[in-house]
PDB file of C-alpha atoms and ligand atoms in Angstrom:
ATOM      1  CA  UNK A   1       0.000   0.000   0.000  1.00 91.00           C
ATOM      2  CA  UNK A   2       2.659   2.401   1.397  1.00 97.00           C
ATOM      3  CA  UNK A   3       5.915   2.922  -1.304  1.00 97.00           C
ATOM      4  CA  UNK A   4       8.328   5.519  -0.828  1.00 97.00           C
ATOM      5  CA  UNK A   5      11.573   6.134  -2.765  1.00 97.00           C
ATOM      6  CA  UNK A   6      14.793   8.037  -2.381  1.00 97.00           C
ATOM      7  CA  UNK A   7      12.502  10.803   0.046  1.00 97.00           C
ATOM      8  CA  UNK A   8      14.261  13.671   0.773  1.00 97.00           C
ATOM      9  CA  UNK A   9      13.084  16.802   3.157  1.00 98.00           C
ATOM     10  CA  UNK A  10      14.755  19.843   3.224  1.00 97.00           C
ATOM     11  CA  UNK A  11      13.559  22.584   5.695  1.00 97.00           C
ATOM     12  CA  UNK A  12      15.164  26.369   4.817  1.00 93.00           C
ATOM     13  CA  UNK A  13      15.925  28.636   7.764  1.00 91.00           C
ATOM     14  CA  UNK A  14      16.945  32.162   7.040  1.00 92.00           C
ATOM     15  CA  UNK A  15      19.897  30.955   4.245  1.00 93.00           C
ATOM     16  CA  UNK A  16      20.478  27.592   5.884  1.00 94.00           C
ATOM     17  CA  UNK A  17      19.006  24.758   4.338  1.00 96.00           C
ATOM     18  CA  UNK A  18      18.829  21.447   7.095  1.00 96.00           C
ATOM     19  CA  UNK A  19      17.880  17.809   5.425  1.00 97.00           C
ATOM     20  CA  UNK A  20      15.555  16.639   7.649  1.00 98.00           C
ATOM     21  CA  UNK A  21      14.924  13.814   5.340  1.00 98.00           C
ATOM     22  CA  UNK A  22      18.484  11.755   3.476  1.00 98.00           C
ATOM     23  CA  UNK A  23      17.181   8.875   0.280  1.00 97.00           C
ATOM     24  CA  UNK A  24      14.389   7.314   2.790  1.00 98.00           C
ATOM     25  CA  UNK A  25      12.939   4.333   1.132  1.00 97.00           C
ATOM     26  CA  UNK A  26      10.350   1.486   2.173  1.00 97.00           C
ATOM     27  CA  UNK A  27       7.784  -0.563   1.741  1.00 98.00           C
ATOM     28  CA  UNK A  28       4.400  -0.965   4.154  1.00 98.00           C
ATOM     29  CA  UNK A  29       1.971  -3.366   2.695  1.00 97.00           C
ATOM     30  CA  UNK A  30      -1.513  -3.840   3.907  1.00 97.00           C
ATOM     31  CA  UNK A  31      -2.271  -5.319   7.447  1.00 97.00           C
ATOM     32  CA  UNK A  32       1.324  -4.554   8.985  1.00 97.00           C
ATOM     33  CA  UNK A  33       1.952  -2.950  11.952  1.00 97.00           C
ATOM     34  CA  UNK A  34       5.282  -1.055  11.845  1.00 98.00           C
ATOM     35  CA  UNK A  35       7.352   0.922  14.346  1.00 98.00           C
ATOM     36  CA  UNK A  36       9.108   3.866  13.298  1.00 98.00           C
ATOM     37  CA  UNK A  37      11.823   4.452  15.663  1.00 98.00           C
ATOM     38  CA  UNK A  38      14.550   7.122  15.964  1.00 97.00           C
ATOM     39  CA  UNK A  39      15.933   9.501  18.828  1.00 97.00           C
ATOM     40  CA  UNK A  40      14.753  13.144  19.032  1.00 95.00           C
ATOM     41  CA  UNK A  41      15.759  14.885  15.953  1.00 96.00           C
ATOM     42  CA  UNK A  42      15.867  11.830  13.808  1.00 98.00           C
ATOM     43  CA  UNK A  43      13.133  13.034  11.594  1.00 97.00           C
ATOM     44  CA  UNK A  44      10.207  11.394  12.565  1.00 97.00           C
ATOM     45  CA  UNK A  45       7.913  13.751  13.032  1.00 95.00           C
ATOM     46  CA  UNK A  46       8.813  14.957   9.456  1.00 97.00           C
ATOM     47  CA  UNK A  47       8.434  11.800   8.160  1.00 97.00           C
ATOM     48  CA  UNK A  48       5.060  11.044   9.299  1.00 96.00           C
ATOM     49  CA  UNK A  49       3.787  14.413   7.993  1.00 95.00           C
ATOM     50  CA  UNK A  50       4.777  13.059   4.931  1.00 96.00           C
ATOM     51  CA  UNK A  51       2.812   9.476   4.970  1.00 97.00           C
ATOM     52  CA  UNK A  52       0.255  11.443   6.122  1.00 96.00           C
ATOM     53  CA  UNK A  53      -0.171  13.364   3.044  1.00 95.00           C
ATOM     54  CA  UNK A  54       0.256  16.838   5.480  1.00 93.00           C
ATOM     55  CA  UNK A  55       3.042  17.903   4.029  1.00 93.00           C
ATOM     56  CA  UNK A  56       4.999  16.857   0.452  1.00 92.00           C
ATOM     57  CA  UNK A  57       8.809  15.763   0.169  1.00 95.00           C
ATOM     58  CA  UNK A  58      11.498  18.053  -1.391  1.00 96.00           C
ATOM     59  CA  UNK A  59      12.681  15.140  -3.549  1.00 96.00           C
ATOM     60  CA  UNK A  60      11.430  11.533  -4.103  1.00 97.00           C
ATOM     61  CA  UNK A  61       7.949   9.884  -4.674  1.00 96.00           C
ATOM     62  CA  UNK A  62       5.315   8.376  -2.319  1.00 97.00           C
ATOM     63  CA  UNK A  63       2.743   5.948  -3.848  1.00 97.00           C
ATOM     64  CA  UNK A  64      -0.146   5.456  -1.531  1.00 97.00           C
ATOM     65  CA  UNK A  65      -2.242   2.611  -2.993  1.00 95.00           C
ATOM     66  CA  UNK A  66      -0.959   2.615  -6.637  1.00 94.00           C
ATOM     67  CA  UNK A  67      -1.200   6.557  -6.611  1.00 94.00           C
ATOM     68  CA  UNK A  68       1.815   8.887  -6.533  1.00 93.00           C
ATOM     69  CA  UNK A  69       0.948  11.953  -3.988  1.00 93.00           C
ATOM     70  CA  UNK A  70       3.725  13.653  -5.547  1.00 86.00           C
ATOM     71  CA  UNK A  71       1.927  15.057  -7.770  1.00 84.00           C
ATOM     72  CA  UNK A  72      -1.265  16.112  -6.012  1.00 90.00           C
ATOM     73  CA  UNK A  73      -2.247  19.393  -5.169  1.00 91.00           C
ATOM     74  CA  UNK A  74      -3.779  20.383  -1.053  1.00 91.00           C
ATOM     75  CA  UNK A  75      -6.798  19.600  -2.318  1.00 92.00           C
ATOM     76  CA  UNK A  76      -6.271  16.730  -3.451  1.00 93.00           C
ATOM     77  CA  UNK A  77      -4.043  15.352  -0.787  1.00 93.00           C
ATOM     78  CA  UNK A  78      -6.925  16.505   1.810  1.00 91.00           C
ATOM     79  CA  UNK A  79      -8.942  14.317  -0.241  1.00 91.00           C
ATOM     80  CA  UNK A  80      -6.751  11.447   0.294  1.00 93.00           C
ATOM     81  CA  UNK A  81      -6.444  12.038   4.323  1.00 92.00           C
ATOM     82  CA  UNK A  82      -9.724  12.145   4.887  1.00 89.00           C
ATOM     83  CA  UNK A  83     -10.787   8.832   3.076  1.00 90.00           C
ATOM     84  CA  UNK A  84      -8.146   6.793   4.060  1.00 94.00           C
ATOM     85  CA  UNK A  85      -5.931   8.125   7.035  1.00 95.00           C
ATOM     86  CA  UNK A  86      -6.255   8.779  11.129  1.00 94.00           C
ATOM     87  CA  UNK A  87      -3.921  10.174  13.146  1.00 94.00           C
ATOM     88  CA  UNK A  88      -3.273  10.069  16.597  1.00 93.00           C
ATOM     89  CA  UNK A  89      -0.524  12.743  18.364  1.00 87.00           C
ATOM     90  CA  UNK A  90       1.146  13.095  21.407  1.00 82.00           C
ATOM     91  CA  UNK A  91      -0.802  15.730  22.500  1.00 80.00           C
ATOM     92  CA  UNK A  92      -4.552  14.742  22.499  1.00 75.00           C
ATOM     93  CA  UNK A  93      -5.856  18.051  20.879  1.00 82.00           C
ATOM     94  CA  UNK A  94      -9.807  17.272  21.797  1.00 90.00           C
ATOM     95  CA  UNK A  95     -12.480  20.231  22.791  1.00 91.00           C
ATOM     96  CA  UNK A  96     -12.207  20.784  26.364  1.00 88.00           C
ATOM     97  CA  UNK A  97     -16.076  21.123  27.909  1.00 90.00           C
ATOM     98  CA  UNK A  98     -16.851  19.121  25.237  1.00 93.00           C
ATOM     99  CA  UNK A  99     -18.329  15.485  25.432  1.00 95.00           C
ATOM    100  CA  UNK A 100     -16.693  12.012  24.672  1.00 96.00           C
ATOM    101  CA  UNK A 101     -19.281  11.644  22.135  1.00 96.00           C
ATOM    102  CA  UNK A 102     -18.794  14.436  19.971  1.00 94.00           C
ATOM    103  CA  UNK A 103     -15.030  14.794  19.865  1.00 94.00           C
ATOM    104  CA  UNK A 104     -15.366  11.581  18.311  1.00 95.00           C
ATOM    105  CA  UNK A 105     -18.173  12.577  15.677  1.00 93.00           C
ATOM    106  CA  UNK A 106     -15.487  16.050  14.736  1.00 90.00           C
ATOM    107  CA  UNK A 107     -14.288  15.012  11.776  1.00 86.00           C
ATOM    108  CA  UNK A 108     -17.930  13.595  10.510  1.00 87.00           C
ATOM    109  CA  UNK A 109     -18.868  17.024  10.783  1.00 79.00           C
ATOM    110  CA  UNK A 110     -18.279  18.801   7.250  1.00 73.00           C
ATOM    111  CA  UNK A 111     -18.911  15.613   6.044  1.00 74.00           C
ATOM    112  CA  UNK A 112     -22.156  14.558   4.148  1.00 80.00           C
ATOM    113  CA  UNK A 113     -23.173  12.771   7.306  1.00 86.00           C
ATOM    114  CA  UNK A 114     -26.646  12.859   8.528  1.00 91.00           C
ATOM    115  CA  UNK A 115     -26.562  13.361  12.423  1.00 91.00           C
ATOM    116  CA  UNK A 116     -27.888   9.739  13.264  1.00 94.00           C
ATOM    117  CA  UNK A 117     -25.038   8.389  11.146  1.00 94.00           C
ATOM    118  CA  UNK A 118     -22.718  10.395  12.516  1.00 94.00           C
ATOM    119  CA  UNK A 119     -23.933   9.605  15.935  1.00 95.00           C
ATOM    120  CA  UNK A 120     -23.784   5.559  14.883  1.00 95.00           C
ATOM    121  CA  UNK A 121     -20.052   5.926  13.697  1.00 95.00           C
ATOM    122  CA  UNK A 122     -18.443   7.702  16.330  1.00 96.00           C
ATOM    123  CA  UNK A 123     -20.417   5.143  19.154  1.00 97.00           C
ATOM    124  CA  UNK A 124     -18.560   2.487  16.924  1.00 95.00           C
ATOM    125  CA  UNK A 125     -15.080   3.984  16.952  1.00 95.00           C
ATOM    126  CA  UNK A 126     -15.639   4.050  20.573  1.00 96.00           C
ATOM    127  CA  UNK A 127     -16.410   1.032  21.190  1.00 93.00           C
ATOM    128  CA  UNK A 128     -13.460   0.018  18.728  1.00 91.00           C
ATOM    129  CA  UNK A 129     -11.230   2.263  20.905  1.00 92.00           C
ATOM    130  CA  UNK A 130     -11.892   0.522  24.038  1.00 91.00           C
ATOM    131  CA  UNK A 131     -13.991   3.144  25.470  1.00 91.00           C
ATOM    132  CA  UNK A 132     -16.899   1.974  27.943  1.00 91.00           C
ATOM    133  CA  UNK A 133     -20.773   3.896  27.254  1.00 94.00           C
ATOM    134  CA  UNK A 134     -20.658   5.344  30.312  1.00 95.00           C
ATOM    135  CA  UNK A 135     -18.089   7.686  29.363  1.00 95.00           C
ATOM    136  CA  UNK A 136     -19.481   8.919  26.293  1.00 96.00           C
ATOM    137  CA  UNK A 137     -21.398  11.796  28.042  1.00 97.00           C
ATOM    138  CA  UNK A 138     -18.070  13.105  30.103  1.00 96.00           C
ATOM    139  CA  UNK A 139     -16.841  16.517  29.032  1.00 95.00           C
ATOM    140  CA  UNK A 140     -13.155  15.547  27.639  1.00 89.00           C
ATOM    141  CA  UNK A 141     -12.070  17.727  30.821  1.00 87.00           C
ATOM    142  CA  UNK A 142     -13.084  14.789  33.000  1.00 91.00           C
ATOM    143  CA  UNK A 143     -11.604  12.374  31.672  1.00 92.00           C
ATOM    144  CA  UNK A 144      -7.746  10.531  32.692  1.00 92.00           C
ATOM    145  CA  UNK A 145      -4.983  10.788  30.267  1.00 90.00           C
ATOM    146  CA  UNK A 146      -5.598   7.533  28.737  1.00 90.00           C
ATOM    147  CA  UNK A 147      -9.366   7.676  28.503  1.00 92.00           C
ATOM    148  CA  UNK A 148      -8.528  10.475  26.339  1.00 92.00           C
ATOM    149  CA  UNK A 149      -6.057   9.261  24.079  1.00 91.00           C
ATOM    150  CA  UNK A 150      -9.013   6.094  23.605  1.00 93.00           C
ATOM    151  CA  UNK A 151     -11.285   9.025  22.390  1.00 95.00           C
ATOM    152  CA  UNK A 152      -8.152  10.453  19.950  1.00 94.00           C
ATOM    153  CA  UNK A 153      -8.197   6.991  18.499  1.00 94.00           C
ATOM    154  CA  UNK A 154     -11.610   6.699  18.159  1.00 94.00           C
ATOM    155  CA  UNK A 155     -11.597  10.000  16.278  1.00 94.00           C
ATOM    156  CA  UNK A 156      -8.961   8.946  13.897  1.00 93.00           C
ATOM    157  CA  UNK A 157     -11.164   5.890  13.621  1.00 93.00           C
ATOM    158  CA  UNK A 158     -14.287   7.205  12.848  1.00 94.00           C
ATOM    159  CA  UNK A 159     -13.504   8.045   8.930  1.00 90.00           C
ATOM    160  CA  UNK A 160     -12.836   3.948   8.527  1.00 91.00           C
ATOM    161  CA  UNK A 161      -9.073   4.738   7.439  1.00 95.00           C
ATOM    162  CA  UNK A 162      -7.334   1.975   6.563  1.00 96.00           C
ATOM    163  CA  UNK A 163      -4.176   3.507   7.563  1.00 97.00           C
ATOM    164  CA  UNK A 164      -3.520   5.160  11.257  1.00 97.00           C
ATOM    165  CA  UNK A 165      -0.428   7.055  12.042  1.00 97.00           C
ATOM    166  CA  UNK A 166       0.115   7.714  15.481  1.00 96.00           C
ATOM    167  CA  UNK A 167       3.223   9.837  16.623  1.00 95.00           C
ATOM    168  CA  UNK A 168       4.267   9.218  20.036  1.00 94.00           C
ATOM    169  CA  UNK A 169       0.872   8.360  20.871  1.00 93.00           C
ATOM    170  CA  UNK A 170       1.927   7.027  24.532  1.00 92.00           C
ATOM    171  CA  UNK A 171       4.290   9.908  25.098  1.00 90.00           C
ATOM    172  CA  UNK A 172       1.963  11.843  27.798  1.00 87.00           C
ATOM    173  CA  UNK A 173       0.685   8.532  29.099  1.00 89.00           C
ATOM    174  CA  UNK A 174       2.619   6.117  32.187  1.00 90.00           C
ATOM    175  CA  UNK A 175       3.980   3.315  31.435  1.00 91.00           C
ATOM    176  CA  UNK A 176       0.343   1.167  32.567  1.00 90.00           C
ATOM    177  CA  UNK A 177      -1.779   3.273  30.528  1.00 89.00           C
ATOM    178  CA  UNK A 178       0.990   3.225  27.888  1.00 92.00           C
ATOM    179  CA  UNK A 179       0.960  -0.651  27.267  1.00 92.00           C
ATOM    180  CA  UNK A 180      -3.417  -0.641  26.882  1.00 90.00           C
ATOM    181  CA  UNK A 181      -3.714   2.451  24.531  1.00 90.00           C
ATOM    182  CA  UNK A 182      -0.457   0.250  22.583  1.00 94.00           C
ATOM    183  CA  UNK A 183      -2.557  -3.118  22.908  1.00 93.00           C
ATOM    184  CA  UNK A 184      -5.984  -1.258  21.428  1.00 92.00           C
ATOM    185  CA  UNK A 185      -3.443  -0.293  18.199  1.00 95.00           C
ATOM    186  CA  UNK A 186      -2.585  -4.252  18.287  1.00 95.00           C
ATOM    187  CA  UNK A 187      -6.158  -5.347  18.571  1.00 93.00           C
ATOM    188  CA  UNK A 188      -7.023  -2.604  15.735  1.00 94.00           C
ATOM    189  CA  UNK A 189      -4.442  -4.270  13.488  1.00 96.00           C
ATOM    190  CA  UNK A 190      -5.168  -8.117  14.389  1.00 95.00           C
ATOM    191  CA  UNK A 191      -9.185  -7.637  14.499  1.00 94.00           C
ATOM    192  CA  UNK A 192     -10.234  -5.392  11.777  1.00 93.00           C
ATOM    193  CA  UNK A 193      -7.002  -5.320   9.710  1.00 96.00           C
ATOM    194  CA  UNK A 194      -5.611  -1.801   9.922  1.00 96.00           C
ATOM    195  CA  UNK A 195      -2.260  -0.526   8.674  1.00 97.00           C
ATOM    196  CA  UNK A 196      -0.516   1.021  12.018  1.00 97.00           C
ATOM    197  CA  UNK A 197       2.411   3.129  11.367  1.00 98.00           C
ATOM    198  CA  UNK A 198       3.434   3.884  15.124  1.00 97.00           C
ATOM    199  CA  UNK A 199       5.895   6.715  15.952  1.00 97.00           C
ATOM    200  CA  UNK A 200       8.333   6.512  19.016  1.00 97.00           C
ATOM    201  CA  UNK A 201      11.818   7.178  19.969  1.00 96.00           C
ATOM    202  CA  UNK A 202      11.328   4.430  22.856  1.00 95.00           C
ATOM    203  CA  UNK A 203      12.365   0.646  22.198  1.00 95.00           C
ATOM    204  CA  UNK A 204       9.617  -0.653  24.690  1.00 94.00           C
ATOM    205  CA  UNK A 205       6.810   1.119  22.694  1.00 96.00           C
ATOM    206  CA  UNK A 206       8.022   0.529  19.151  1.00 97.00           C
ATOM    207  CA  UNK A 207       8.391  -3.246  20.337  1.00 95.00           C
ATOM    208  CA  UNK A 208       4.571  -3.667  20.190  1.00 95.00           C
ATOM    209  CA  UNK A 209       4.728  -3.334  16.476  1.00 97.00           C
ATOM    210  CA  UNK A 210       5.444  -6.316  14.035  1.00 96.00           C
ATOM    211  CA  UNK A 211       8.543  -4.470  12.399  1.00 97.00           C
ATOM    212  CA  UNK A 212      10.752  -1.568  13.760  1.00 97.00           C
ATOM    213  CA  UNK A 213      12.104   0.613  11.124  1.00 98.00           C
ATOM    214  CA  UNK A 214      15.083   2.838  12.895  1.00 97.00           C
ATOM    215  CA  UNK A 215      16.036   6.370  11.611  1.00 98.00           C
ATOM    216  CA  UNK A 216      18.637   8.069  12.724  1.00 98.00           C
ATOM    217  CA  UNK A 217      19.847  11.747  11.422  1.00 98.00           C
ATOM    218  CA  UNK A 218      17.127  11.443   8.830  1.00 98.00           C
ATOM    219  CA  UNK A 219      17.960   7.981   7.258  1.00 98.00           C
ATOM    220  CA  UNK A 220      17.024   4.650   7.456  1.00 97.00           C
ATOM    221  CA  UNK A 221      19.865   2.224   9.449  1.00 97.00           C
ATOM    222  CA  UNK A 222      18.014  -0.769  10.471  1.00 95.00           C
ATOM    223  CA  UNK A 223      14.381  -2.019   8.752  1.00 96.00           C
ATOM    224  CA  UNK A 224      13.098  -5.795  10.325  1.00 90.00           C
ATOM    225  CA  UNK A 225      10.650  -7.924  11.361  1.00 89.00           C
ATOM    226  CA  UNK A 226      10.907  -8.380  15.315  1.00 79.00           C
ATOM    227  CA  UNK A 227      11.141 -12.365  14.400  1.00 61.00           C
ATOM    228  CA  UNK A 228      14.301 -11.559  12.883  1.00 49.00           C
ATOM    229  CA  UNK A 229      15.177  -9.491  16.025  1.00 48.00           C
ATOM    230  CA  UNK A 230      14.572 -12.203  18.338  1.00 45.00           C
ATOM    231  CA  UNK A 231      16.767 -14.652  16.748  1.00 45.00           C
ATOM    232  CA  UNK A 232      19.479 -11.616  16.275  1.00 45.00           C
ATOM    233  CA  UNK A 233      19.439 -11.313  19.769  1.00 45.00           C
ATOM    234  CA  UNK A 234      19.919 -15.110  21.118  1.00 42.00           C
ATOM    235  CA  UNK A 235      22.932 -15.497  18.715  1.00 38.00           C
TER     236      UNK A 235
HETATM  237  N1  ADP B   1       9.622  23.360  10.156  1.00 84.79           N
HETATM  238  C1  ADP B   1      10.910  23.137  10.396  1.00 84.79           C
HETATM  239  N2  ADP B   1      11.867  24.054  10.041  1.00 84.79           N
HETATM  240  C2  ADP B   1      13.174  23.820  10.261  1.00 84.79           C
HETATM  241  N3  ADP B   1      13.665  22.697  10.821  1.00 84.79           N
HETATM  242  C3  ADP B   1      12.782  21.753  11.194  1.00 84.79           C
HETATM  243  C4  ADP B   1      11.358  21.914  11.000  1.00 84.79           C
HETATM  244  N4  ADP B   1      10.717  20.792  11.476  1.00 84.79           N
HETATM  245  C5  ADP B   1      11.703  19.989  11.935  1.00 84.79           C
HETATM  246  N5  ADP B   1      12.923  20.551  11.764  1.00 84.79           N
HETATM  247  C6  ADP B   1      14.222  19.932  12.115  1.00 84.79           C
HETATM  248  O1  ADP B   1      14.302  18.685  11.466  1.00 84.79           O
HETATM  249  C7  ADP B   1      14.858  17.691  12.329  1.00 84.79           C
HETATM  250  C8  ADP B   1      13.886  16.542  12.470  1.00 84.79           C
HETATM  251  O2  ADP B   1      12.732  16.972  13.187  1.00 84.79           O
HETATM  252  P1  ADP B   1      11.518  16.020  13.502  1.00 84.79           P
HETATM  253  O3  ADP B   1      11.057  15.407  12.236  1.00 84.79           O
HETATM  254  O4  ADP B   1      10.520  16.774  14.297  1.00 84.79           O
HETATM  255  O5  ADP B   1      12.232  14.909  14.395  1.00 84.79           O
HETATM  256  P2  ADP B   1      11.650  13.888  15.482  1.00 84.79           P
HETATM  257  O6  ADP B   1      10.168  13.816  15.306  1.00 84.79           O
HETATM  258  O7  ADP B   1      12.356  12.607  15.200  1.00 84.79           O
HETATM  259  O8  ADP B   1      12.039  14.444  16.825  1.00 84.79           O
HETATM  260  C9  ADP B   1      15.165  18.400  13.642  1.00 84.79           C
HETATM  261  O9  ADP B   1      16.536  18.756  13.641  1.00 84.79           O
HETATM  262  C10 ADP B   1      14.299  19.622  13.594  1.00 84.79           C
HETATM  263  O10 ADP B   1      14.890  20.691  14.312  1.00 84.79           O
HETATM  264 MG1   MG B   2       8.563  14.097  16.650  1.00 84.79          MG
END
C-alpha cells in the first residue's frame, strides 16, 4: 500500500538549508503494523507528515495505494487524508467542555453525514477504541490521560481509514496506561485489519509493532521484522 523512494526533506531557515529527510525508502503493505523508531531529531515527526499526506517531500515519490501523492495538489491530498488516514498525536488536541461523544463525531462534521449516522459511527469507533458507554457523556475535561487518548483513536477511527499514524501516541501517558492504549493499536491491526504506522523514539513502545524501522539523522539504518530481532538477539 505504502511505497516511498529516495525521500528527501529539506527545511530552509533564514539561508540555511537542514535535510531533515536523506534517500528514505520502504515498503508498508496492507495489514502490517510497523514501528518507526529514531531519537529526538531523527526526523520522525517529518516523516510522518509526509505518509500522512500533510506535508509533500522536497525530492522523491510516495505511492499510496498505486497513486503517486507527488503530484497532487492540497486539495487533493486533503482528499486522500480524509478517506483513508487517522492520526493520533502526542498531545490529544480534543475540545475541552466538550463530550466524549462528539469529539469523536469532529471530523464527521463537514462531512455529508446525517446526524444519526454520525452519531452511529463515532459510538462504533468508541467502542473500537476501548472506550466503555458510560463515558461517552463526560466533558473531555473529565476524563484521565488515557481515557482520552481512547477518544483520539476513536476519532482517527471514525472516517474507517485503513491507515492510522500515530506519533508518540503514549508519550503523555505512564507506562500502565501506555501498554493498553499500545494493545488497542494491536487489537485494531489483528481484528479489523488496519495498517498502524506507530511513531516513538522508545524501544519498549516501538516493540509492540510487528517491524521496527530505525532512523537516525534522517535515514534509514536498520528495517526488520521483530522475528528476525529475536533470533538476532539469542545469537
Ligand atoms: N519546520 C521546520 N523548520 C526547520 N527545521 C525543522 C522543522 N521541522 C523539523 N525541523 C528539524 O528537522 C529535524 C527533524 O525533526 P523532527 O522530524 O521533528 O524529528 P523527530 O520527530 O524525530 O524528533 C530536527 O533537527 C528539527 O529541528
Ligand atoms: Mg517528533
Amino acid at each position: 500500500m505504502i511505497e516511498i523512494k529516495n525521500i528527501t526533506k529539506t527545511y530552509r531557515t533564514g539561508d540555511v538549508d537542514f535535510q531533515a529527510l536523506k534517500n528514505v525508502g520502504f515498503t508498508i503493505k496492507d495489514g502490517e503494523f510497523v514501528a518507526i523508531m529514531g531519537p529526538s531529531g531523527s526526523g520522525k515527526s517529518t516523516l510522518m507528515h509526509i505518509l500522512g499526506a500533510l506535508d509533500t517531500a522536497t525530492s522523491g515519490t510516495y505511492f499510496l495505494d498505486g497513486r503517486d501523492l507527488s503530484k497532487l495538489s492540497d486539495d487533493e491530498l486533503a482528499e486522500i487524508r480524509c478517506d483513508k488516514i487517522g492520526f493520533v498525536f502526542q498531545s490529544f488536541n480534543l475540545l475541552p467542555r466538550t463530550t466524549v461523544l462528539r469529539n469523536a463525531m469532529l471530523p464527521l462534521v463537514y462531512a455529508q453525514v446525517s446526524h444519526e449516522e454520525r452519531d452511529k459511527r463515532a459510538r462504533e469507533a468508541l467502542f473500537s477504541a476501548g472506550l466503555d458507554e458510560g463515558h461517552f457523556y463526560h466533558k473531555s475535561n473529565q476524563l484521565s490521560g488515557g481515557q482520552i487518548q481512547r477518544v483520539a483513536i476513536a476519532r482517527a477511527l471514525v472516517n474507517n481509514p485503513s491507515l492510522i499514524l500515530a506519533d508518540e501516541p503514549t508519550g503523555n501517558l505512564d507506562t500502565k496506561t501506555g501498554e493498553i492504549v499500545l494493545g488497542t493499536f494491536q487489537r485494531l491491526n489483528e481484528e479489523q485489519g488496519k495498517t498502524i504506522i506507530l511513531i516513538t523514539h522508545e524501544r519498549e513502545v516501538a516493540e509492540h509493532a510487528d517491524r521496527i524501522i530505525f532512523i537516525r539523522d534522517g535515514e534509514v539504518v536498520e528495517d526488520h521484522g521483530q522475528h528476525a530481532k529475536r533470533i538476532i538477539n539469542r545469537k
